[in-house]
Coordinates of C-alpha atoms in Angstrom, one line a residue:
M1 CA -5.6 -65.5 50.4
S2 CA -5.8 -63.2 47.4
D3 CA -8.4 -60.5 47.7
D4 CA -9.8 -61.2 44.3
S5 CA -10.4 -64.9 44.9
T6 CA -12.7 -66.9 47.1
G7 CA -11.4 -69.8 49.1
S8 CA -13.5 -72.1 46.8
G9 CA -11.4 -71.3 43.8
V10 CA -14.1 -69.0 42.4
S11 CA -13.3 -65.4 41.5
R12 CA -14.8 -62.8 43.8
R13 CA -16.3 -61.1 40.8
R14 CA -18.0 -64.3 39.6
Y15 CA -19.1 -65.2 43.1
L16 CA -20.8 -61.8 43.6
T17 CA -22.2 -61.7 40.1
T18 CA -23.8 -65.1 40.3
A19 CA -25.0 -64.4 43.9
G20 CA -26.9 -61.3 42.7
A21 CA -28.2 -62.6 39.4
V22 CA -29.2 -66.2 39.8
G23 CA -32.6 -67.0 41.3
A24 CA -34.4 -70.2 42.0
A25 CA -33.6 -72.2 38.9
G26 CA -36.3 -74.4 37.3
L27 CA -36.1 -78.1 36.9
A28 CA -33.1 -79.0 34.8
G29 CA -33.2 -81.5 31.9
C30 CA -33.5 -85.2 32.5
A31 CA -30.3 -86.7 33.8
G32 CA -31.2 -90.3 33.2
G33 CA -29.7 -92.5 30.5
G34 CA -31.6 -93.1 27.3
G35 CA -32.5 -96.5 26.0
G36 CA -35.5 -98.7 25.7
G37 CA -37.6 -100.3 28.4
G38 CA -37.3 -104.0 29.3
S39 CA -40.2 -106.4 29.7
D40 CA -39.7 -106.2 33.5
G41 CA -39.8 -102.4 33.6
S42 CA -36.1 -102.0 33.6
T43 CA -34.3 -99.8 31.1
T44 CA -30.9 -99.9 29.4
G45 CA -28.3 -97.2 29.4
S46 CA -26.3 -95.9 26.5
S47 CA -23.7 -98.7 27.0
G48 CA -26.4 -101.4 26.8
D49 CA -26.2 -102.3 30.5
E50 CA -29.5 -102.9 32.2
I51 CA -30.6 -100.2 34.6
G52 CA -32.6 -101.4 37.7
G53 CA -32.2 -103.0 41.0
T54 CA -31.1 -101.2 44.2
V55 CA -28.4 -98.5 44.6
T56 CA -27.3 -98.0 48.2
V57 CA -25.8 -94.7 49.1
F58 CA -23.4 -94.3 52.1
S59 CA -24.9 -90.8 52.8
G60 CA -26.0 -89.7 56.3
S61 CA -29.0 -89.2 58.5
A62 CA -29.8 -85.8 56.9
F63 CA -30.6 -87.6 53.6
V64 CA -32.9 -90.2 55.1
D65 CA -36.6 -89.1 54.8
S66 CA -35.5 -85.9 53.2
G67 CA -37.3 -86.5 49.9
I68 CA -34.1 -86.6 48.0
V69 CA -34.9 -90.1 46.6
D70 CA -38.0 -88.6 45.0
A71 CA -36.0 -85.7 43.7
L72 CA -33.5 -88.0 42.1
H73 CA -36.2 -89.9 40.3
E74 CA -37.8 -86.7 39.1
A75 CA -34.3 -85.6 37.8
G76 CA -34.0 -88.7 35.7
V77 CA -33.3 -91.9 37.6
P78 CA -35.5 -94.5 36.1
D79 CA -38.3 -95.9 38.3
S80 CA -36.8 -99.3 37.9
V81 CA -34.0 -98.2 40.3
T82 CA -34.5 -98.3 44.0
I83 CA -32.3 -95.9 45.9
E84 CA -31.5 -96.6 49.6
M85 CA -29.8 -94.0 51.8
T86 CA -27.7 -95.5 54.6
V87 CA -26.5 -93.9 57.8
P88 CA -22.8 -94.2 58.5
P89 CA -21.1 -93.2 61.8
Q90 CA -21.3 -89.5 62.8
D91 CA -17.7 -88.5 62.9
T92 CA -15.7 -88.4 59.7
G93 CA -12.8 -90.6 60.8
S94 CA -15.2 -93.5 61.7
K95 CA -16.9 -93.0 58.3
Q96 CA -13.5 -93.3 56.6
Q97 CA -12.6 -96.5 58.5
Q98 CA -16.0 -98.1 57.8
L99 CA -15.6 -97.4 54.1
R100 CA -12.0 -98.8 54.1
T101 CA -13.2 -101.9 55.8
A102 CA -15.9 -102.5 53.2
I103 CA -13.6 -101.9 50.3
N104 CA -10.8 -104.1 51.8
A105 CA -13.5 -106.9 52.1
E106 CA -14.5 -106.2 48.4
E107 CA -18.1 -105.7 49.5
S108 CA -20.5 -104.6 46.8
D109 CA -22.5 -102.4 49.2
P110 CA -22.6 -99.5 49.4
D111 CA -22.6 -98.7 45.7
L112 CA -22.1 -95.0 46.2
V113 CA -20.4 -93.2 49.0
L114 CA -20.2 -89.6 50.2
T115 CA -16.6 -89.2 51.1
D116 CA -15.0 -86.3 53.0
N117 CA -13.1 -84.0 50.7
G118 CA -10.3 -84.2 53.2
W119 CA -9.6 -87.9 52.9
T120 CA -10.7 -88.9 49.5
I121 CA -7.4 -88.6 47.7
P122 CA -5.7 -91.4 49.6
F123 CA -8.5 -93.7 48.4
I124 CA -8.0 -92.4 44.9
V125 CA -4.3 -93.1 44.7
R126 CA -4.8 -96.6 46.0
D127 CA -7.5 -97.3 43.2
D128 CA -10.0 -97.9 45.9
L129 CA -12.6 -95.8 44.1
V130 CA -14.0 -96.0 40.5
N131 CA -12.3 -93.7 37.9
L132 CA -15.4 -91.9 36.7
E133 CA -13.5 -90.4 33.8
E134 CA -13.3 -94.0 32.4
E135 CA -16.9 -95.0 33.1
M136 CA -19.1 -91.9 32.5
D137 CA -19.7 -90.0 29.3
E138 CA -17.4 -87.2 28.4
E139 CA -20.1 -84.6 28.2
F140 CA -21.1 -85.2 31.8
I141 CA -17.6 -85.1 33.1
S142 CA -17.1 -81.8 31.2
R143 CA -20.2 -80.3 32.8
V144 CA -19.0 -81.2 36.3
R145 CA -15.6 -79.6 35.6
E146 CA -17.1 -76.5 34.2
E147 CA -19.9 -76.0 36.7
G148 CA -18.5 -77.2 40.0
V149 CA -16.6 -75.5 42.8
Q150 CA -13.0 -75.9 41.7
S151 CA -11.5 -76.7 45.0
M152 CA -14.0 -79.6 45.5
I153 CA -13.2 -80.9 42.0
D154 CA -9.5 -80.9 43.0
T155 CA -10.1 -83.0 46.0
G156 CA -11.8 -85.7 43.9
T157 CA -9.1 -85.7 41.2
H158 CA -6.1 -88.1 41.0
P159 CA -3.1 -85.9 41.8
E160 CA -0.9 -87.5 39.1
T161 CA -3.2 -88.5 36.2
G162 CA -5.8 -85.6 36.6
D163 CA -8.7 -88.1 36.2
L164 CA -11.9 -87.3 38.0
Y165 CA -13.0 -89.9 40.6
S166 CA -15.6 -87.9 42.6
I167 CA -18.4 -85.5 42.0
P168 CA -18.9 -82.5 44.4
V169 CA -22.1 -82.9 46.5
F170 CA -21.8 -80.0 49.0
P171 CA -19.1 -77.6 50.0
D172 CA -18.9 -76.6 53.7
Y173 CA -17.1 -74.1 55.9
P174 CA -17.6 -73.0 59.5
V175 CA -19.2 -69.9 60.9
I176 CA -20.1 -68.6 64.4
T177 CA -23.8 -68.8 65.3
Y178 CA -24.7 -66.7 68.3
R179 CA -27.5 -65.5 70.5
K180 CA -28.2 -61.9 69.5
D181 CA -30.7 -61.6 72.4
L182 CA -28.0 -62.4 75.0
L183 CA -25.6 -60.0 73.4
R184 CA -28.2 -57.2 73.4
N185 CA -28.6 -57.7 77.1
A186 CA -24.8 -57.3 77.4
G187 CA -24.9 -53.9 75.6
Y188 CA -24.2 -54.9 72.0
G189 CA -26.5 -53.9 69.2
D190 CA -27.4 -54.0 65.5
S191 CA -24.4 -51.9 64.5
D192 CA -22.1 -54.4 66.1
F193 CA -23.8 -57.3 64.5
E194 CA -23.6 -55.7 61.1
T195 CA -19.9 -54.9 61.5
W196 CA -19.0 -58.5 62.6
R197 CA -20.5 -59.9 59.3
S198 CA -17.5 -58.7 57.4
D199 CA -15.1 -57.6 60.1
P200 CA -15.1 -60.3 62.8
P201 CA -13.7 -59.5 66.3
T202 CA -10.4 -60.8 67.4
W203 CA -10.2 -63.9 69.6
A204 CA -9.6 -61.6 72.6
E205 CA -12.5 -59.4 71.8
F206 CA -14.7 -62.4 71.0
S207 CA -14.0 -64.0 74.3
T208 CA -14.8 -60.8 76.1
I209 CA -18.1 -60.5 74.3
V210 CA -19.0 -64.1 75.2
S211 CA -18.0 -63.6 78.8
E212 CA -20.1 -60.4 79.1
A213 CA -23.1 -62.2 77.6
M214 CA -22.7 -65.1 80.0
G215 CA -22.5 -62.8 83.0
G216 CA -25.8 -61.2 82.2
S217 CA -27.7 -64.4 81.7
D218 CA -28.3 -67.8 83.2
V219 CA -27.1 -69.6 80.1
Q220 CA -25.1 -72.7 80.9
Y221 CA -22.2 -72.4 78.4
G222 CA -20.3 -69.7 76.6
H223 CA -18.6 -70.7 73.3
L224 CA -19.0 -74.2 71.9
W225 CA -16.7 -75.9 69.4
Q226 CA -15.4 -79.3 68.5
G227 CA -12.2 -80.4 70.4
N228 CA -12.6 -84.1 70.6
N229 CA -9.7 -86.4 69.7
Y230 CA -10.9 -87.1 66.2
A231 CA -10.2 -86.1 62.6
G232 CA -12.2 -82.9 62.8
L233 CA -9.8 -81.4 65.4
A234 CA -6.7 -81.9 63.2
C235 CA -8.2 -80.8 59.9
C236 CA -10.5 -78.1 61.1
T237 CA -10.8 -76.5 64.5
F238 CA -7.1 -76.7 65.4
N239 CA -6.2 -75.7 61.8
E240 CA -8.3 -72.6 62.3
F241 CA -6.6 -71.6 65.5
L242 CA -3.2 -72.5 64.0
T243 CA -3.6 -70.4 60.8
S244 CA -5.3 -67.4 62.5
M245 CA -2.3 -67.1 64.9
G246 CA 0.2 -67.3 62.0
G247 CA 1.2 -70.9 62.4
A248 CA 1.3 -73.7 59.8
F249 CA 1.6 -77.4 59.5
F250 CA 4.3 -77.3 56.7
G251 CA 5.5 -73.7 56.5
G252 CA 2.5 -72.3 54.6
Q253 CA -0.3 -73.1 52.2
D254 CA 2.1 -73.7 49.3
N255 CA 3.3 -76.9 51.0
L256 CA -0.1 -78.3 52.1
F257 CA -0.3 -80.9 49.3
G258 CA 3.4 -81.8 49.2
P259 CA 5.8 -82.8 48.1
V260 CA 5.8 -85.2 51.1
G261 CA 9.2 -85.6 52.5
D262 CA 10.5 -82.4 50.9
R263 CA 8.7 -79.7 52.8
P264 CA 9.4 -78.1 56.2
V265 CA 7.5 -79.3 59.3
T266 CA 6.7 -76.2 61.3
L267 CA 4.5 -77.3 64.2
D268 CA 7.0 -76.2 66.8
S269 CA 7.4 -72.7 65.5
E270 CA 6.4 -69.8 67.9
E271 CA 3.3 -69.0 65.8
S272 CA 2.2 -72.7 65.8
I273 CA 2.6 -72.9 69.5
D274 CA 0.5 -69.7 69.7
G275 CA -2.2 -71.6 67.9
I276 CA -2.3 -74.4 70.5
E277 CA -2.2 -71.8 73.3
A278 CA -5.2 -70.0 71.8
A279 CA -7.2 -73.2 71.7
V280 CA -6.2 -74.0 75.3
D281 CA -7.0 -70.5 76.5
I282 CA -10.5 -70.3 75.0
I283 CA -11.2 -73.2 77.4
H284 CA -9.0 -72.6 80.4
G285 CA -8.0 -68.9 80.2
T286 CA -4.4 -69.6 81.2
G287 CA -3.0 -66.4 79.7
S288 CA -0.4 -68.3 77.7
A289 CA -1.5 -67.1 74.3
P290 CA -0.2 -63.7 73.0
M291 CA -3.7 -62.5 72.8
D292 CA -5.6 -62.0 76.1
I293 CA -8.2 -64.7 75.5
S294 CA -10.7 -65.5 78.3
G295 CA -11.8 -69.0 79.1
V296 CA -15.3 -69.1 77.8
S297 CA -15.6 -72.6 76.5
P298 CA -16.5 -75.6 78.7
Q299 CA -14.1 -78.4 79.3
E300 CA -16.6 -80.6 77.7
V301 CA -15.7 -79.4 74.2
A302 CA -12.5 -81.5 74.5
G303 CA -14.9 -84.5 74.1
W304 CA -17.4 -83.1 71.7
I305 CA -18.0 -83.2 67.9
E306 CA -20.4 -81.4 65.7
P307 CA -23.8 -83.0 66.7
D308 CA -23.0 -82.4 70.4
T309 CA -22.4 -78.7 70.0
K310 CA -25.2 -78.3 67.5
S311 CA -27.9 -79.8 69.8
T312 CA -26.6 -77.9 72.9
F313 CA -26.7 -74.5 71.1
E314 CA -30.1 -75.2 69.5
N315 CA -31.7 -75.9 72.9
G316 CA -30.6 -72.4 74.1
S317 CA -27.8 -73.6 76.5
A318 CA -24.9 -71.6 74.9
V319 CA -24.0 -68.0 73.8
T320 CA -22.1 -69.0 70.7
Q321 CA -21.1 -72.0 68.6
R322 CA -18.6 -72.8 65.9
N323 CA -20.1 -75.2 63.4
W324 CA -20.6 -75.8 59.7
T325 CA -23.0 -73.9 57.5
Y326 CA -25.8 -76.4 57.8
S327 CA -26.0 -75.5 61.5
I328 CA -27.6 -72.2 60.6
G329 CA -30.7 -73.9 59.3
G330 CA -30.9 -76.0 62.4
A331 CA -30.7 -73.0 64.6
V332 CA -33.3 -71.0 62.6
S333 CA -35.8 -73.9 63.1
A334 CA -35.0 -74.4 66.7
F335 CA -35.3 -70.7 67.6
E336 CA -38.6 -70.2 65.7
G337 CA -41.4 -69.3 68.2
T338 CA -38.9 -68.5 71.0
D339 CA -37.4 -65.4 72.4
M340 CA -34.0 -66.5 71.0
E341 CA -32.6 -64.4 68.2
L342 CA -29.9 -65.8 65.8
G343 CA -26.8 -64.0 64.6
V344 CA -24.1 -65.3 62.3
M345 CA -20.5 -64.1 61.9
P346 CA -17.2 -65.5 60.6
L347 CA -14.7 -67.0 62.9
P348 CA -12.7 -64.6 65.2
A349 CA -9.4 -63.2 63.9
G350 CA -5.9 -63.7 65.2
P351 CA -2.8 -61.8 64.1
N352 CA -3.0 -63.6 60.7
G353 CA -6.7 -62.9 60.2
S354 CA -9.9 -65.0 60.3
W355 CA -9.6 -68.4 58.7
H356 CA -12.1 -71.2 58.1
A357 CA -11.4 -74.9 57.4
Q358 CA -12.5 -76.0 54.0
G359 CA -14.9 -78.8 54.4
G360 CA -17.4 -80.6 52.2
W361 CA -18.4 -84.0 50.8
I362 CA -18.1 -85.5 47.4
M363 CA -19.7 -88.5 45.7
S364 CA -17.6 -91.6 44.9
M365 CA -18.3 -95.1 43.6
N366 CA -17.3 -98.4 45.2
P367 CA -15.1 -100.3 42.7
Y368 CA -16.9 -103.5 43.8
T369 CA -20.4 -102.3 43.1
D370 CA -22.5 -104.9 41.3
N371 CA -24.9 -102.3 39.9
M372 CA -22.6 -99.7 38.2
A373 CA -25.1 -98.8 35.4
S374 CA -27.8 -97.7 37.9
A375 CA -25.2 -96.1 40.2
K376 CA -24.1 -93.9 37.3
E377 CA -27.7 -92.8 36.7
V378 CA -27.9 -91.7 40.4
I379 CA -24.7 -89.7 40.1
K380 CA -25.9 -87.9 36.9
A381 CA -29.2 -87.0 38.5
W382 CA -27.5 -85.7 41.7
W383 CA -25.7 -83.1 39.6
E384 CA -29.0 -81.6 38.4
D385 CA -29.9 -78.1 39.7
S386 CA -33.2 -79.4 41.0
V387 CA -31.6 -82.0 43.2
L388 CA -29.0 -79.7 44.6
Q389 CA -31.7 -77.1 45.4
H390 CA -33.8 -79.8 47.1
Q391 CA -30.7 -80.9 49.0
F392 CA -30.2 -77.3 50.2
D393 CA -33.9 -76.8 51.1
A394 CA -34.2 -80.2 52.9
A395 CA -30.8 -80.6 54.6
N396 CA -29.3 -77.1 54.6
Y397 CA -26.3 -78.3 52.5
M398 CA -24.8 -75.7 50.2
P399 CA -24.9 -76.3 46.5
P400 CA -21.5 -77.2 44.9
K401 CA -22.1 -75.0 41.9
P402 CA -21.3 -71.2 42.0
E403 CA -24.2 -70.5 39.7
L404 CA -26.5 -71.6 42.5
F405 CA -25.1 -69.4 45.2
G406 CA -27.8 -66.8 44.4
Y407 CA -30.4 -69.5 45.4
V408 CA -28.7 -69.4 48.8
E409 CA -28.8 -65.6 49.1
E410 CA -32.5 -65.5 48.2
S411 CA -33.5 -68.2 50.7
D412 CA -35.5 -67.1 53.8
T413 CA -33.3 -69.2 56.0
Y414 CA -29.8 -68.3 54.8
G415 CA -30.3 -65.0 53.0
P416 CA -30.1 -62.8 56.1
Y417 CA -26.6 -64.2 56.8
F418 CA -25.2 -64.3 53.3
E419 CA -22.6 -61.6 54.0
A420 CA -21.1 -63.6 56.8
L421 CA -21.2 -66.7 54.7
Q422 CA -19.5 -64.9 51.8
Y423 CA -16.7 -63.7 54.1
S424 CA -16.1 -67.2 55.4
A425 CA -16.1 -68.7 51.9
E426 CA -13.4 -66.1 50.8
N427 CA -11.1 -67.0 53.7
L428 CA -10.8 -70.8 53.6
I429 CA -7.8 -72.9 54.7
P430 CA -7.5 -76.4 53.3
R431 CA -6.2 -79.3 55.2
P432 CA -2.9 -80.9 54.0
T433 CA -4.5 -83.8 52.1
T434 CA -1.8 -86.2 51.0
S435 CA -1.3 -90.0 51.2
V436 CA 0.3 -89.6 54.6
W437 CA -2.3 -87.2 56.1
P438 CA -4.5 -89.9 57.7
N439 CA -1.6 -91.0 59.9
Q440 CA -0.5 -87.4 60.5
R441 CA -3.9 -86.2 61.5
T442 CA -4.2 -89.0 64.1
I443 CA -1.1 -87.7 65.8
I444 CA -2.1 -84.0 65.6
A445 CA -5.6 -84.7 67.0
S446 CA -4.2 -86.8 69.9
E447 CA -1.5 -84.3 70.9
V448 CA -3.7 -81.2 70.7
N449 CA -6.5 -82.9 72.5
S450 CA -4.1 -83.8 75.3
A451 CA -3.2 -80.1 75.6
L452 CA -6.8 -79.1 75.6
R453 CA -7.3 -81.5 78.6
Q454 CA -4.2 -80.0 80.2
E455 CA -2.5 -83.3 80.2
Q456 CA 0.5 -81.7 78.6
S457 CA 1.6 -78.1 77.9
P458 CA 1.2 -76.5 74.4
Q459 CA 5.0 -76.6 74.1
E460 CA 5.1 -80.3 74.9
A461 CA 2.3 -81.0 72.4
A462 CA 4.1 -79.0 69.7
T463 CA 7.4 -80.8 70.3
A464 CA 5.7 -84.2 70.2
M465 CA 3.9 -83.3 66.9
Q466 CA 7.1 -81.9 65.3
E467 CA 9.0 -85.1 66.0
Q468 CA 6.3 -87.6 64.9
I469 CA 5.2 -85.7 61.8
S470 CA 8.8 -85.2 60.8
A471 CA 9.5 -88.9 61.1
I472 CA 6.5 -89.7 58.8
E473 CA 7.8 -87.2 56.3
E474 CA 11.3 -88.6 56.3
Q475 CA 10.0 -92.2 55.8
S476 CA 7.8 -91.3 52.9

């Protein structure tokens, strides 16, 4: 990536300027629609539609009992609207399937959905989400485009018409959380920790560090990450190994978003095979990768997703963990009052550098909602600074506005790790989000997971992916 651009589509200068200058912003203006009150306590929006009833939000457990409903009302959602947060499945692929099932059945609930920025576009191109550009006022859409993280806006935009279908809720990217106390016992110190914030160790060096820390303690596990056969392996953890070793799905970043059927498939290149070998070696230490990577991850990671590794690291059973930014807040809380000391660094580097999967979630509307007027009020309120700050404070979700990054830097929880967060944000690798990616990611996750379990070799996994992904491209 360019040295003067962050992975979020924000210039480095703007990122640093806002990070240093913006503090805790006050309550923004009311986001609710105008209009007079009805005799039953309801209100009417600018279009004349009645605002009231219940708006269900396909959100997640972190939003339940988080106080965000009160924050939304304070930011302008009329009291006549009841907001219900629902809890979908934990892994992103199951969330996608549940949403698809609901839309195919033309169900009116949920009214609003948090969709993964990695699989929203296929819903958009099928008209399975509401075109917000057609339903919401021009001033609000302009605000979102001007204030939001550009890469997240892109993942909620129709690739052909340019219309906005989704509003950024929170960007995400991974980091390494680690036990400083265990590393101190292994001979590492503050100068090492400071260096790693902006100059992470290589995969080989990292595995040695973890191995040494394990050897000097009775901790159960070394390095934890997510290697289960699920969407997150294809889009994220394998993508990170792949890119850091110099490999690519389709020849490079320029081809990630197409054109489908007219781009090279490069999953069987030497560098791409190196990416599979690195992932296998961090578990098994087979010595097949070009870097001398020790086996410091348990075999269990081939069956784990984010909540599994998060809880295991937080209870003190591991030296390090790869997880999303929200995991920092969980570890800070878990380590409080204990002898455990938290450290944060970017992901280890390969020959092609240190790369971090671009994650995050965006707000979309069910086309079969029967309460659109009220749902629009919730969307507008969710974009207010006060709600996004509450979301960060209560659920550790990063704000989707660069102007609020300074709020993150000044927080007691995240401020000490801001340099590492900044490095990760400047070195993001997107997933190849196209209409065919849902089918392709299933193949990639299955074949790579099989290699992680040593049911086939990295070469065999690469060959199988190359053949199947190429067939999908040719048929598209």
